[in-house]
Amino acid sequence: RSGKMAKSTKLIDNEVFQAYATYTAIVLLKMMLMSLITAYFRITRKAFVNPEDTASFGKGDSAKKYLRTDPDVERVRRGHLNDLENIVPFVGIGLLYALSGPELSSALLHFRIFAGARILHTFAYLIPLPQPGRGLSWAVGYAVTFSMAYKVLKTVLLL
Amino acid sequence: RSGKMAKSTKLIDNEVFQAYATYTAIVLLKMMLMSLITAYFRITRKAFVNPEDTASFGKGDSAKKYLRTDPDVERVRRGHLNDLENIVPFVGIGLLYALSGPELSSALLHFRIFAGARILHTFAYLIPLPQPGRGLSWAVGYAVTFSMAYKVLKTVLLL
Amino acid sequence: RSGKMAKSTKLIDNEVFQAYATYTAIVLLKMMLMSLITAYFRITRKAFVNPEDTASFGKGDSAKKYLRTDPDVERVRRGHLNDLENIVPFVGIGLLYALSGPELSSALLHFRIFAGARILHTFAYLIPLPQPGRGLSWAVGYAVTFSMAYKVLKTVLLL
């Protein structure tokens, strides 16, 4: 692949960028999966938030009782929001990091640990695992993003 | 335009990237609009969440009664969060997809359907339309993003 | 630096892109800080949402009383969500803007005002400052993002 890289100026032919693209697609797909899990729990637990979503259960009080919160639904939603709070910085800072010229091995290490930590975090949240399982998996992903931000700022700082 | 493309190595002169930039700007502006709609409903429904936001209504109990939730405000906020959950993956995966060398016609098809689906989703949420209006518009946007992720991973997979 | 720019086709050697990378890293790190502040308030106020997070306080009712909301925790969480709603559009539109060939001085003006406004917004939210402190700092960041989107669409519009 490095022969191909040398001849091309295209981002997509750069191996570090390919690794970034792979892991960004994976963690964003994982985040998107949370929507399906939320929908699954809303339907199986019959816990909805919009009146129009309960119309198929009939009208009036027979439908209204399904406008309620459910602990499992709320748990998935918290996991989804935590993904947004952590995967958004990864995608943004990771792009800048991939363009800042890191070694492929170093980039892969960052991306793999982040993706692994976020997948663990989802299992820790949904099962749920006892603490500090969820806390540690969150902290590992956080530290990886921080490490990439440090490399970016060391390379490009232009205030 | 293709003559210009051939001579330039700049991303911004690539037509697929121009299409990505256009539709990303549109859907992000649409998402930003949700903030203004929330503010509009908070002010017209007099439903606030921060005590400092009700200070202009006087002090004590006369202001405190405006610290409340309102169904219309909460509906817009849910639409806004749904935008975040779906537009963030589009922006991230769409960028990688635009760089993975798709045909312009195929890229435009993806971007146009996604933007149309998300605009429909907002109307379906805010009017609100009966289901499955909102559900279907959500699913179409979701499927478009998934299709782009598949193309990205097929092109660049480097684990 | 402009000599270096002229010889390189790498994004990262472009000064506007360096400025984008710097300010994007800064605002994303600022957003990540909100997670730590939330954790700080959850621990000091003893206000948790997941039962497994209170296990260290013992079992049964002695732990259950810490499953509660706290005004300070909720305030930080609202600030965090507001960051997501505003920093995501900045990161996405800012990237397209940086690639659309603005003057460095103009780009720096946009990025500096946005970063300053969002840092002010966080202080205004957490202290909290009386309105319209928070509202104005929000509006300034919003207007900067809108201005960049206008430049992007003027440059690349391909519908």
Coordinates of C-alpha atoms in Angstrom, one line a residue:
Chain A
R1 CA 0.0 0.0 0.0
S2 CA 2.8 2.4 0.7
G3 CA 3.7 2.5 -3.0
K4 CA 0.2 3.6 -3.8
M5 CA 0.4 6.2 -1.1
A6 CA 3.5 7.7 -2.5
K7 CA 1.9 8.3 -5.9
S8 CA -1.4 9.7 -4.7
T9 CA -2.2 13.0 -3.0
K10 CA -5.7 11.8 -2.2
L11 CA -6.6 11.6 1.5
I12 CA -8.4 8.3 1.0
D13 CA -5.2 6.6 -0.2
N14 CA -3.4 7.5 3.0
E15 CA -3.4 4.6 5.4
V16 CA -3.8 6.6 8.6
F17 CA -6.9 8.2 7.0
Q18 CA -8.2 4.8 6.0
A19 CA -7.8 3.7 9.6
Y20 CA -9.6 6.8 10.8
A21 CA -12.4 6.3 8.3
T22 CA -12.8 2.6 9.4
Y23 CA -13.1 3.3 13.1
T24 CA -15.1 6.5 12.7
A25 CA -17.7 4.5 10.6
I26 CA -17.7 1.8 13.3
V27 CA -18.3 4.1 16.3
L28 CA -20.9 6.1 14.4
L29 CA -22.7 2.9 13.4
K30 CA -22.5 1.8 17.0
M31 CA -24.0 5.1 18.1
M32 CA -26.8 4.8 15.5
L33 CA -27.6 1.3 16.9
M34 CA -28.7 3.1 20.1
S35 CA -31.7 4.4 18.2
L36 CA -32.8 0.9 17.3
I37 CA -32.4 -0.3 20.9
T38 CA -34.4 2.6 22.2
A39 CA -37.2 1.8 19.7
Y40 CA -37.1 -1.8 20.7
F41 CA -37.5 -1.0 24.4
R42 CA -40.2 1.6 23.7
I43 CA -42.3 -1.0 21.8
T44 CA -41.7 -4.0 24.1
R45 CA -42.1 -1.9 27.3
K46 CA -45.0 0.1 25.7
A47 CA -43.5 3.4 27.0
F48 CA -43.9 6.3 24.6
V49 CA -43.5 10.1 24.8
N50 CA -45.5 11.4 21.8
P51 CA -49.3 11.0 21.9
E52 CA -49.3 10.2 18.1
D53 CA -47.1 7.2 18.8
T54 CA -49.8 5.5 20.9
A55 CA -52.7 6.0 18.5
S56 CA -52.5 2.4 17.4
F57 CA -53.4 1.4 21.0
G58 CA -56.8 3.1 20.6
K59 CA -58.1 6.5 21.8
G60 CA -58.4 8.2 25.2
D61 CA -57.3 6.6 28.4
S62 CA -56.5 3.2 26.9
A63 CA -53.8 4.9 24.8
K64 CA -52.7 7.5 27.4
K65 CA -51.4 5.0 29.9
Y66 CA -48.6 4.2 27.4
L67 CA -47.3 7.8 27.6
R68 CA -44.9 7.0 30.4
T69 CA -41.2 6.7 31.1
D70 CA -39.6 3.2 31.5
P71 CA -36.3 2.6 33.3
D72 CA -34.9 0.5 30.5
V73 CA -35.8 3.1 27.8
E74 CA -34.3 5.9 29.9
R75 CA -31.1 3.8 30.4
V76 CA -30.6 3.4 26.7
R77 CA -31.3 7.1 26.1
R78 CA -28.6 8.0 28.7
G79 CA -26.2 5.7 26.9
H80 CA -27.1 7.3 23.6
L81 CA -26.5 10.8 24.9
N82 CA -23.2 9.7 26.5
D83 CA -22.2 8.4 23.0
L84 CA -23.0 11.8 21.5
E85 CA -21.0 13.6 24.2
N86 CA -17.9 11.4 23.6
I87 CA -18.1 10.2 20.0
V88 CA -18.5 13.8 18.6
P89 CA -15.2 14.9 20.0
F90 CA -13.5 11.7 18.8
V91 CA -14.8 12.2 15.2
G92 CA -13.7 15.9 15.2
I93 CA -10.4 15.6 17.0
G94 CA -9.6 12.2 15.3
L95 CA -9.9 13.8 11.8
L96 CA -7.4 16.6 12.8
Y97 CA -5.2 14.0 14.4
A98 CA -5.3 11.7 11.3
L99 CA -4.2 14.8 9.2
S100 CA -1.4 15.8 11.6
G101 CA 0.8 13.0 10.3
P102 CA 1.0 10.4 13.1
E103 CA 2.6 7.0 12.7
L104 CA 0.1 4.4 11.4
S105 CA 0.9 2.2 14.4
S106 CA 0.2 5.0 16.9
A107 CA -3.0 6.0 15.1
L108 CA -4.3 2.5 15.0
L109 CA -3.5 2.2 18.7
H110 CA -5.6 5.3 19.5
F111 CA -8.5 4.3 17.2
R112 CA -8.7 0.7 18.4
I113 CA -8.6 1.5 22.1
F114 CA -11.3 4.2 21.6
A115 CA -13.6 1.9 19.7
G116 CA -13.1 -0.9 22.2
A117 CA -13.7 1.4 25.1
R118 CA -16.9 2.7 23.7
I119 CA -18.3 -0.7 22.8
L120 CA -17.4 -1.9 26.4
H121 CA -19.1 1.3 27.7
T122 CA -22.3 0.4 25.9
F123 CA -22.3 -3.2 27.4
A124 CA -21.5 -1.8 30.8
Y125 CA -24.4 0.7 30.6
L126 CA -27.0 -1.7 29.2
I127 CA -26.4 -4.9 31.2
P128 CA -25.6 -3.0 33.6
L129 CA -22.1 -4.0 34.9
P130 CA -21.3 -2.9 38.5
Q131 CA -19.1 0.2 38.7
P132 CA -16.4 1.1 38.0
G133 CA -16.9 -0.9 34.8
R134 CA -18.8 1.9 33.0
G135 CA -16.7 4.7 34.6
L136 CA -13.4 3.1 33.5
S137 CA -14.5 2.4 29.9
W138 CA -15.7 6.0 29.7
A139 CA -12.4 7.3 31.1
V140 CA -10.3 5.3 28.6
G141 CA -12.2 6.7 25.6
Y142 CA -11.9 10.2 27.1
A143 CA -8.1 9.8 27.6
V144 CA -7.6 8.6 24.1
T145 CA -9.4 11.7 22.7
F146 CA -7.4 13.9 25.0
S147 CA -4.2 12.3 23.8
M148 CA -5.1 13.0 20.1
A149 CA -6.0 16.6 20.9
Y150 CA -2.6 17.1 22.5
K151 CA -0.9 15.8 19.4
V152 CA -3.1 18.0 17.2
L153 CA -2.3 21.2 19.2
K154 CA 1.4 20.3 19.4
T155 CA 1.4 20.1 15.6
V156 CA -0.8 22.9 14.4
L157 CA -1.3 25.5 17.1
L158 CA -2.2 28.7 15.4
L159 CA -4.2 30.9 17.7
Chain B
R1 CA -16.5 22.0 -14.2
S2 CA -14.8 18.7 -14.8
G3 CA -11.9 20.6 -16.6
K4 CA -11.4 22.6 -13.5
M5 CA -11.5 19.4 -11.4
A6 CA -8.8 17.7 -13.5
K7 CA -6.3 20.5 -12.9
S8 CA -6.9 21.0 -9.2
T9 CA -6.0 18.8 -6.3
K10 CA -8.1 20.9 -3.9
L11 CA -11.0 19.1 -2.2
I12 CA -13.3 22.0 -2.6
D13 CA -13.0 21.8 -6.4
N14 CA -14.3 18.2 -6.4
E15 CA -17.9 18.1 -7.4
V16 CA -18.8 15.3 -5.0
F17 CA -17.3 17.3 -2.2
Q18 CA -19.2 20.4 -3.3
A19 CA -22.4 18.4 -3.1
Y20 CA -21.4 17.1 0.4
A21 CA -20.6 20.7 1.5
T22 CA -23.9 22.0 0.2
Y23 CA -26.1 19.4 1.9
T24 CA -24.1 19.3 5.1
A25 CA -24.5 23.1 5.4
I26 CA -28.3 22.7 4.7
V27 CA -28.9 20.0 7.3
L28 CA -26.8 21.7 10.0
L29 CA -28.6 25.0 9.4
K30 CA -31.9 23.1 9.7
M31 CA -30.7 21.7 13.0
M32 CA -29.6 25.1 14.2
L33 CA -33.1 26.4 13.4
M34 CA -34.5 24.1 16.2
S35 CA -32.8 26.4 18.7
L36 CA -34.7 29.4 17.4
I37 CA -38.0 27.4 17.4
T38 CA -37.3 26.3 21.0
A39 CA -36.7 29.9 22.0
Y40 CA -39.9 31.0 20.2
F41 CA -42.0 28.5 22.1
R42 CA -40.3 29.2 25.5
I43 CA -41.1 32.9 25.1
T44 CA -44.6 32.6 23.7
R45 CA -45.6 29.8 26.1
K46 CA -43.7 31.4 29.0
A47 CA -42.0 28.1 29.9
F48 CA -38.4 28.4 31.1
V49 CA -36.0 26.2 32.9
N50 CA -33.4 28.6 34.3
P51 CA -34.4 31.0 37.2
E52 CA -32.3 33.8 35.7
D53 CA -34.4 33.6 32.5
T54 CA -37.6 34.6 34.3
A55 CA -36.1 37.6 36.1
S56 CA -37.8 40.0 33.7
F57 CA -41.2 38.8 35.0
G58 CA -40.5 40.1 38.5
K59 CA -39.2 38.4 41.6
G60 CA -40.5 35.6 43.8
D61 CA -43.6 33.6 43.0
S62 CA -44.7 35.8 40.1
A63 CA -41.6 34.7 38.2
K64 CA -41.4 31.2 39.6
K65 CA -44.6 30.1 37.9
Y66 CA -42.8 30.4 34.6
L67 CA -40.3 27.7 35.6
R68 CA -42.3 24.9 34.1
T69 CA -42.3 22.5 31.2
D70 CA -44.6 23.0 28.2
P71 CA -45.6 20.2 25.8
D72 CA -44.7 22.3 22.7
V73 CA -41.3 23.2 24.0
E74 CA -40.5 19.6 24.9
R75 CA -41.7 18.5 21.5
V76 CA -39.2 20.8 19.7
R77 CA -36.5 19.7 22.1
R78 CA -37.1 16.1 21.2
G79 CA -36.9 17.0 17.6
H80 CA -33.6 18.8 18.2
L81 CA -32.1 15.8 20.0
N82 CA -33.3 13.5 17.2
D83 CA -31.5 15.8 14.8
L84 CA -28.3 15.5 16.8
E85 CA -28.6 11.7 16.9
N86 CA -29.0 11.5 13.1
I87 CA -27.3 14.5 11.6
V88 CA -24.0 13.9 13.4
P89 CA -23.6 10.4 11.8
F90 CA -24.6 11.9 8.4
V91 CA -21.9 14.6 8.7
G92 CA -19.2 12.2 9.8
I93 CA -20.0 9.3 7.5
G94 CA -20.9 11.6 4.6
L95 CA -17.5 13.2 4.7
L96 CA -15.8 9.8 4.5
Y97 CA -18.2 8.7 1.8
A98 CA -17.6 11.9 -0.3
L99 CA -13.8 11.2 -0.1
S100 CA -14.3 7.5 -1.0
G101 CA -14.8 8.4 -4.7
P102 CA -18.5 7.7 -5.4
E103 CA -20.2 8.8 -8.6
L104 CA -21.6 12.3 -8.5
S105 CA -25.1 11.0 -9.3
S106 CA -25.0 8.4 -6.6
A107 CA -23.7 10.9 -4.0
L108 CA -26.3 13.5 -4.9
L109 CA -29.0 10.8 -4.6
H110 CA -27.8 10.0 -1.1
F111 CA -27.5 13.6 0.0
R112 CA -30.8 14.8 -1.5
I113 CA -32.8 11.9 0.1
F114 CA -31.2 12.4 3.5
A115 CA -31.8 16.2 3.5
G116 CA -35.4 15.7 2.3
A117 CA -36.1 13.0 4.9
R118 CA -34.8 15.1 7.7
I119 CA -36.8 18.2 6.6
L120 CA -39.9 15.9 6.4
H121 CA -39.0 14.5 9.9
T122 CA -39.1 18.0 11.4
F123 CA -42.5 18.8 9.9
A124 CA -43.8 15.4 11.0
Y125 CA -42.6 16.0 14.5
L126 CA -43.7 19.6 14.9
I127 CA -47.2 19.6 13.2
P128 CA -47.4 16.6 14.3
L129 CA -48.3 14.2 11.5
P130 CA -49.9 10.9 12.4
Q131 CA -47.5 7.9 12.5
P132 CA -45.9 6.3 10.6
G133 CA -45.1 9.7 9.1
R134 CA -42.3 10.6 11.5
G135 CA -41.1 7.0 11.8
L136 CA -40.8 6.6 8.1
S137 CA -38.9 9.9 7.5
W138 CA -36.5 8.9 10.3
A139 CA -36.0 5.4 8.8
V140 CA -35.2 6.8 5.3
G141 CA -32.5 9.1 6.7
Y142 CA -31.1 6.3 8.8
A143 CA -31.0 3.9 5.8
V144 CA -29.2 6.6 3.6
T145 CA -26.5 7.0 6.3
F146 CA -26.2 3.2 6.6
S147 CA -25.7 2.9 2.9
M148 CA -22.9 5.5 2.9
A149 CA -21.2 3.7 5.8
Y150 CA -21.3 0.4 3.8
K151 CA -19.6 2.1 0.8
V152 CA -17.0 3.7 3.1
L153 CA -16.2 0.4 4.9
K154 CA -16.1 -1.5 1.5
T155 CA -13.6 1.1 0.2
V156 CA -11.3 1.7 3.1
L157 CA -11.5 -1.1 5.7
L158 CA -8.3 -1.0 7.7
L159 CA -8.8 -2.4 11.1
Chain C
R1 CA 5.0 30.0 6.6
S2 CA 3.5 30.9 3.2
G3 CA 6.6 29.5 1.4
K4 CA 5.9 26.2 3.1
M5 CA 2.3 26.4 2.0
A6 CA 3.1 27.0 -1.6
K7 CA 5.2 23.8 -1.8
S8 CA 2.7 21.5 0.0
T9 CA -0.6 20.2 -1.0
K10 CA -1.2 18.8 2.4
L11 CA -4.2 20.2 4.3
I12 CA -2.4 20.4 7.5
D13 CA 0.2 22.8 6.0
N14 CA -2.5 25.3 5.1
E15 CA -2.6 28.1 7.7
V16 CA -6.4 28.5 7.6
F17 CA -6.7 24.8 8.2
Q18 CA -4.2 25.0 11.1
A19 CA -6.4 27.8 12.6
Y20 CA -9.5 25.6 12.2
A21 CA -7.7 22.6 13.8
T22 CA -6.6 24.8 16.7
Y23 CA -10.0 26.3 17.6
T24 CA -11.9 23.1 16.9
A25 CA -9.6 21.2 19.3
I26 CA -10.1 24.0 21.9
V27 CA -13.9 24.1 21.7
L28 CA -14.2 20.3 21.7
L29 CA -11.9 20.1 24.7
K30 CA -14.1 22.7 26.4
M31 CA -17.2 20.6 25.6
M32 CA -15.4 17.5 27.0
L33 CA -14.7 19.5 30.2
M34 CA -18.5 19.6 30.9
S35 CA -18.4 15.8 31.5
L36 CA -15.9 16.3 34.3
I37 CA -17.9 19.2 35.8
T38 CA -21.0 17.0 35.7
A39 CA -19.1 14.2 37.5
Y40 CA -17.8 16.6 40.1
F41 CA -21.3 17.9 40.9
R42 CA -22.8 14.4 40.9
I43 CA -20.2 13.3 43.5
T44 CA -20.1 16.4 45.7
R45 CA -24.0 16.8 45.6
K46 CA -24.5 13.0 45.8
A47 CA -27.0 13.1 43.0
F48 CA -26.9 10.1 40.7
V49 CA -29.2 8.6 38.2
N50 CA -28.0 4.9 37.8
P51 CA -28.6 2.6 40.8
E52 CA -25.2 0.9 40.2
D53 CA -23.5 4.3 40.8
T54 CA -24.8 4.5 44.4
A55 CA -23.7 0.9 45.3
S56 CA -20.7 2.2 47.3
F57 CA -23.1 4.0 49.6
G58 CA -24.6 0.7 50.8
K59 CA -27.7 -1.2 49.9
G60 CA -31.4 -0.5 50.0
D61 CA -32.9 2.8 51.1
S62 CA -29.5 4.2 52.3
A63 CA -28.3 4.2 48.7
K64 CA -31.7 4.9 47.0
K65 CA -31.8 8.4 48.5
Y66 CA -28.9 9.4 46.3
L67 CA -30.9 8.6 43.1
R68 CA -32.2 12.2 42.7
T69 CA -31.8 15.2 40.6
D70 CA -29.8 18.2 41.8
P71 CA -30.2 21.8 40.4
D72 CA -26.4 22.2 39.9
V73 CA -26.0 18.9 38.1
E74 CA -29.0 19.7 35.8
R75 CA -27.5 23.1 35.1
V76 CA -24.2 21.6 33.9
R77 CA -26.1 19.0 31.8
R78 CA -28.1 21.8 30.1
G79 CA -24.8 23.6 29.3
H80 CA -23.3 20.4 27.9
L81 CA -26.3 19.8 25.7
N82 CA -26.2 23.4 24.5
D83 CA -22.6 22.9 23.6
L84 CA -23.5 19.8 21.5
E85 CA -26.2 21.8 19.8
N86 CA -23.9 24.6 18.9
I87 CA -20.4 23.2 18.7
V88 CA -21.4 20.3 16.3
P89 CA -22.6 22.9 13.6
F90 CA -19.3 24.9 14.2
V91 CA -17.1 21.8 13.7
G92 CA -19.0 20.7 10.5
I93 CA -19.6 24.1 8.9
G94 CA -16.2 25.3 10.0
L95 CA -14.4 22.5 8.2
L96 CA -16.2 23.3 5.0
Y97 CA -15.5 27.0 5.5
A98 CA -11.8 26.4 6.1
L99 CA -11.7 24.5 2.8
S100 CA -13.6 27.2 0.9
G101 CA -10.6 29.4 0.7
P102 CA -11.3 32.3 3.1
E103 CA -8.6 34.9 4.0
L104 CA -6.6 33.8 7.1
S105 CA -7.5 37.0 8.9
S106 CA -11.2 36.5 8.2
A107 CA -11.0 32.8 9.3
L108 CA -9.2 33.7 12.5
L109 CA -11.8 36.4 13.3
H110 CA -14.6 33.8 12.9
F111 CA -12.9 31.1 14.9
R112 CA -11.7 33.4 17.7
I113 CA -15.1 35.0 18.2
F114 CA -16.8 31.6 18.2
A115 CA -14.4 30.1 20.8
G116 CA -14.6 33.2 23.0
A117 CA -18.4 33.3 22.8
R118 CA -18.7 29.6 23.8
I119 CA -16.3 30.0 26.7
L120 CA -18.3 33.0 27.9
H121 CA -21.5 31.0 27.4
T122 CA -20.2 28.3 29.8
F123 CA -19.3 30.9 32.5
A124 CA -22.6 32.6 32.0
Y125 CA -24.5 29.3 32.4
L126 CA -22.5 28.0 35.4
I127 CA -22.1 31.1 37.6
P128 CA -24.9 31.9 36.5
L129 CA -24.7 35.5 35.1
P130 CA -28.0 37.5 34.8
Q131 CA -29.6 37.5 31.4
P132 CA -29.0 38.6 28.7
G133 CA -25.4 37.4 29.4
R134 CA -26.0 33.8 28.4
G135 CA -28.4 34.7 25.6
L136 CA -26.0 37.1 24.0
S137 CA -23.0 34.8 24.1
W138 CA -25.1 32.1 22.6
A139 CA -26.3 34.5 19.8
V140 CA -22.8 35.6 18.9
G141 CA -21.6 32.0 18.4
Y142 CA -24.8 31.2 16.4
A143 CA -24.2 34.2 14.2
V144 CA -20.5 33.3 13.5
T145 CA -21.6 29.8 12.4
F146 CA -24.3 31.3 10.2
S147 CA -21.8 33.6 8.6
M148 CA -19.5 30.7 7.8
A149 CA -22.4 28.7 6.4
Y150 CA -23.2 31.6 4.1
K151 CA -19.6 31.7 2.8
V152 CA -19.7 28.0 2.2
L153 CA -23.0 28.0 0.3
K154 CA -21.9 31.0 -1.7
T155 CA -18.7 29.2 -2.7
V156 CA -19.8 25.6 -3.4
L157 CA -23.6 25.5 -3.9
L158 CA -24.3 22.3 -5.8
L159 CA -27.8 21.1 -5.2

